[in-house]
Amino acid sequence: MSSQQKQSATRAARTPAVPEPTGPRPARLSAAAALTAVEGLALAALGAYMLIMGLAGSPDSAQQAEMGGLTVLALAVLPLVAARGLWLRRRWSRGPSLITQIVALPVAWTLVNGGGALIAAGVGLAVAALVVLVLLVNPTATEALGIGPRETP
C-alpha cells in the first residue's frame, strides 16, 4: 500500500460518511421513537411471560411455550434497537422501525378478530403502528434523520 493510499484511508476513517444531523430532535421523531420503544417493551414483556409460564406453569407443551417465549424475546430486539436509533437520530433506524410497524398491522388484525379483550389490544396496536408510520414518512422526520429528497439526474 502506497503512502498516498494510507493517507487517503486515514482521512476516510476520520471523516464521517454521512454528516451528523444538527439541531433539536423534532417532536415527531421523539414520538415515533417512544411508540416504537413501547411496542418493543410490550413484546419483551409478552416473551418473558411466555417463557416464565413455560418454565413454571403447566402448559400443554413446555418446550413449545419456552421456544415461543424465546422467539418473542428475540423479536423484541428489533423495535428496541430501532427506537434507540430513532432517538439518537441514526439514519439506518427508520427502515427497521417501518418494517416493525408494517408487520404489526396483520398482527393487530388477528387480535381484533380474536374477540374479547384482544379487540382492545388489536385496536391499540393498529393505532400505534399507523401513527408511527405517519410520523416516520413525514418530511420533518426524514430530514432530521439525514434522509433528504432524491436528486434527479
Short mmCIF file of C-alpha atoms in Angstrom, two decimals:
data_model
loop_
_atom_site.label_atom_id
_atom_site.label_comp_id
_atom_site.label_asym_id
_atom_site.label_seq_id
_atom_site.Cartn_x
_atom_site.Cartn_y
_atom_site.Cartn_z
CA MET A 1 0.00 0.00 0.00
CA SER A 2 1.47 3.34 -1.01
CA SER A 3 1.76 6.27 1.37
CA GLN A 4 -0.89 8.13 -0.63
CA GLN A 5 -3.34 5.25 -0.17
CA LYS A 6 -2.58 5.16 3.57
CA GLN A 7 -3.24 8.90 3.89
CA SER A 8 -6.48 8.55 1.94
CA ALA A 9 -7.61 5.66 4.16
CA THR A 10 -6.71 7.64 7.30
CA ARG A 11 -8.67 10.67 6.09
CA ALA A 12 -11.67 8.50 5.24
CA ALA A 13 -11.61 6.96 8.72
CA ARG A 14 -11.62 10.40 10.37
CA THR A 15 -14.34 11.89 8.18
CA PRO A 16 -17.87 10.56 8.73
CA ALA A 17 -19.52 9.34 5.53
CA VAL A 18 -22.81 10.98 6.47
CA PRO A 19 -22.82 14.20 8.46
CA GLU A 20 -24.49 14.00 11.85
CA PRO A 21 -27.87 15.77 11.98
CA THR A 22 -27.75 19.03 13.87
CA GLY A 23 -30.35 20.98 15.79
CA PRO A 24 -33.02 19.78 18.18
CA ARG A 25 -34.78 16.46 17.64
CA PRO A 26 -38.25 17.05 16.19
CA ALA A 27 -41.18 16.06 18.38
CA ARG A 28 -42.43 13.74 15.63
CA LEU A 29 -39.22 11.76 15.72
CA SER A 30 -39.27 11.61 19.53
CA ALA A 31 -42.87 10.35 19.44
CA ALA A 32 -42.02 7.71 16.84
CA ALA A 33 -39.06 6.54 18.93
CA ALA A 34 -41.18 6.39 22.09
CA LEU A 35 -44.02 4.44 20.45
CA THR A 36 -41.56 2.02 18.84
CA ALA A 37 -39.90 1.50 22.24
CA VAL A 38 -43.29 0.84 23.87
CA GLU A 39 -44.01 -1.81 21.22
CA GLY A 40 -40.62 -3.40 21.85
CA LEU A 41 -41.15 -3.39 25.60
CA ALA A 42 -44.60 -4.94 25.20
CA LEU A 43 -43.09 -7.70 23.06
CA ALA A 44 -40.36 -8.26 25.64
CA ALA A 45 -42.93 -8.48 28.43
CA LEU A 46 -45.01 -10.96 26.42
CA GLY A 47 -41.94 -13.05 25.68
CA ALA A 48 -40.88 -13.07 29.32
CA TYR A 49 -44.40 -14.04 30.38
CA MET A 50 -44.50 -16.89 27.87
CA LEU A 51 -41.07 -18.09 28.96
CA ILE A 52 -41.93 -17.97 32.68
CA MET A 53 -45.25 -19.74 32.11
CA GLY A 54 -43.45 -22.38 30.06
CA LEU A 55 -40.98 -22.97 32.87
CA ALA A 56 -43.19 -22.54 35.96
CA GLY A 57 -46.70 -23.11 34.64
CA SER A 58 -48.30 -26.24 33.30
CA PRO A 59 -48.63 -25.66 29.54
CA ASP A 60 -49.66 -28.40 27.12
CA SER A 61 -46.13 -28.35 25.74
CA ALA A 62 -43.44 -26.78 27.93
CA GLN A 63 -40.89 -26.92 25.11
CA GLN A 64 -43.23 -25.11 22.73
CA ALA A 65 -44.06 -22.43 25.32
CA GLU A 66 -40.39 -21.86 26.12
CA MET A 67 -39.41 -21.69 22.47
CA GLY A 68 -42.29 -19.30 21.79
CA GLY A 69 -41.17 -17.08 24.66
CA LEU A 70 -37.57 -17.03 23.43
CA THR A 71 -38.75 -16.24 19.90
CA VAL A 72 -40.88 -13.32 21.05
CA LEU A 73 -37.99 -12.03 23.18
CA ALA A 74 -35.72 -12.19 20.12
CA LEU A 75 -38.34 -10.36 18.05
CA ALA A 76 -38.49 -7.61 20.70
CA VAL A 77 -34.89 -6.68 19.94
CA LEU A 78 -35.69 -5.15 16.53
CA PRO A 79 -38.12 -2.44 17.69
CA LEU A 80 -35.98 -1.67 20.75
CA VAL A 81 -32.85 -1.20 18.65
CA ALA A 82 -34.83 0.81 16.09
CA ALA A 83 -36.27 3.04 18.84
CA ARG A 84 -32.81 3.74 20.21
CA GLY A 85 -31.59 4.56 16.71
CA LEU A 86 -34.51 6.91 16.12
CA TRP A 87 -33.88 8.62 19.45
CA LEU A 88 -30.21 9.08 18.54
CA ARG A 89 -31.22 10.21 15.02
CA ARG A 90 -29.48 7.38 13.21
CA ARG A 91 -30.37 7.20 9.55
CA TRP A 92 -30.49 3.38 9.44
CA SER A 93 -33.13 3.15 12.18
CA ARG A 94 -36.04 4.27 10.00
CA GLY A 95 -36.10 1.02 7.99
CA PRO A 96 -36.33 -1.40 10.93
CA SER A 97 -38.98 0.77 12.57
CA LEU A 98 -41.05 0.90 9.37
CA ILE A 99 -40.77 -2.88 8.99
CA THR A 100 -41.88 -3.35 12.60
CA GLN A 101 -44.98 -1.22 12.01
CA ILE A 102 -45.88 -2.96 8.75
CA VAL A 103 -45.59 -6.37 10.43
CA ALA A 104 -47.67 -5.12 13.39
CA LEU A 105 -50.70 -4.37 11.20
CA PRO A 106 -51.60 -8.02 10.37
CA VAL A 107 -50.96 -8.94 14.00
CA ALA A 108 -53.40 -6.21 15.05
CA TRP A 109 -55.98 -7.54 12.57
CA THR A 110 -55.60 -11.03 14.01
CA LEU A 111 -56.06 -9.70 17.55
CA VAL A 112 -59.18 -7.75 16.57
CA ASN A 113 -60.67 -10.89 15.02
CA GLY A 114 -59.83 -12.84 18.20
CA GLY A 115 -62.66 -11.17 20.11
CA GLY A 116 -62.98 -10.26 23.75
CA ALA A 117 -60.15 -8.30 25.36
CA LEU A 118 -57.99 -8.96 22.32
CA ILE A 119 -60.06 -6.42 20.36
CA ALA A 120 -58.76 -3.56 22.51
CA ALA A 121 -55.17 -4.82 22.19
CA GLY A 122 -55.55 -5.11 18.42
CA VAL A 123 -57.02 -1.64 18.05
CA GLY A 124 -54.27 -0.16 20.25
CA LEU A 125 -51.56 -1.91 18.24
CA ALA A 126 -53.07 -0.82 14.93
CA VAL A 127 -53.36 2.80 16.04
CA ALA A 128 -49.77 2.83 17.34
CA ALA A 129 -48.44 1.25 14.13
CA LEU A 130 -50.32 3.69 11.89
CA VAL A 131 -49.23 6.69 13.95
CA VAL A 132 -45.56 5.63 13.80
CA LEU A 133 -45.82 5.03 10.04
CA VAL A 134 -47.23 8.52 9.52
CA LEU A 135 -44.59 10.06 11.78
CA LEU A 136 -41.71 8.32 10.02
CA VAL A 137 -42.72 9.24 6.47
CA ASN A 138 -43.17 12.87 7.47
CA PRO A 139 -40.59 15.14 5.78
CA THR A 140 -39.61 16.65 9.14
CA ALA A 141 -38.61 13.24 10.48
CA THR A 142 -36.79 12.18 7.33
CA GLU A 143 -34.78 15.39 7.28
CA ALA A 144 -33.96 15.02 10.98
CA LEU A 145 -32.57 11.57 10.20
CA GLY A 146 -30.47 12.96 7.38
CA ILE A 147 -32.60 11.41 4.65
CA GLY A 148 -33.08 14.05 2.01
CA PRO A 149 -35.08 14.05 -1.20
CA ARG A 150 -33.65 12.05 -4.06
CA GLU A 151 -31.74 14.01 -6.61
CA THR A 152 -32.90 13.63 -10.21
CA PRO A 153 -30.18 13.01 -12.79
#
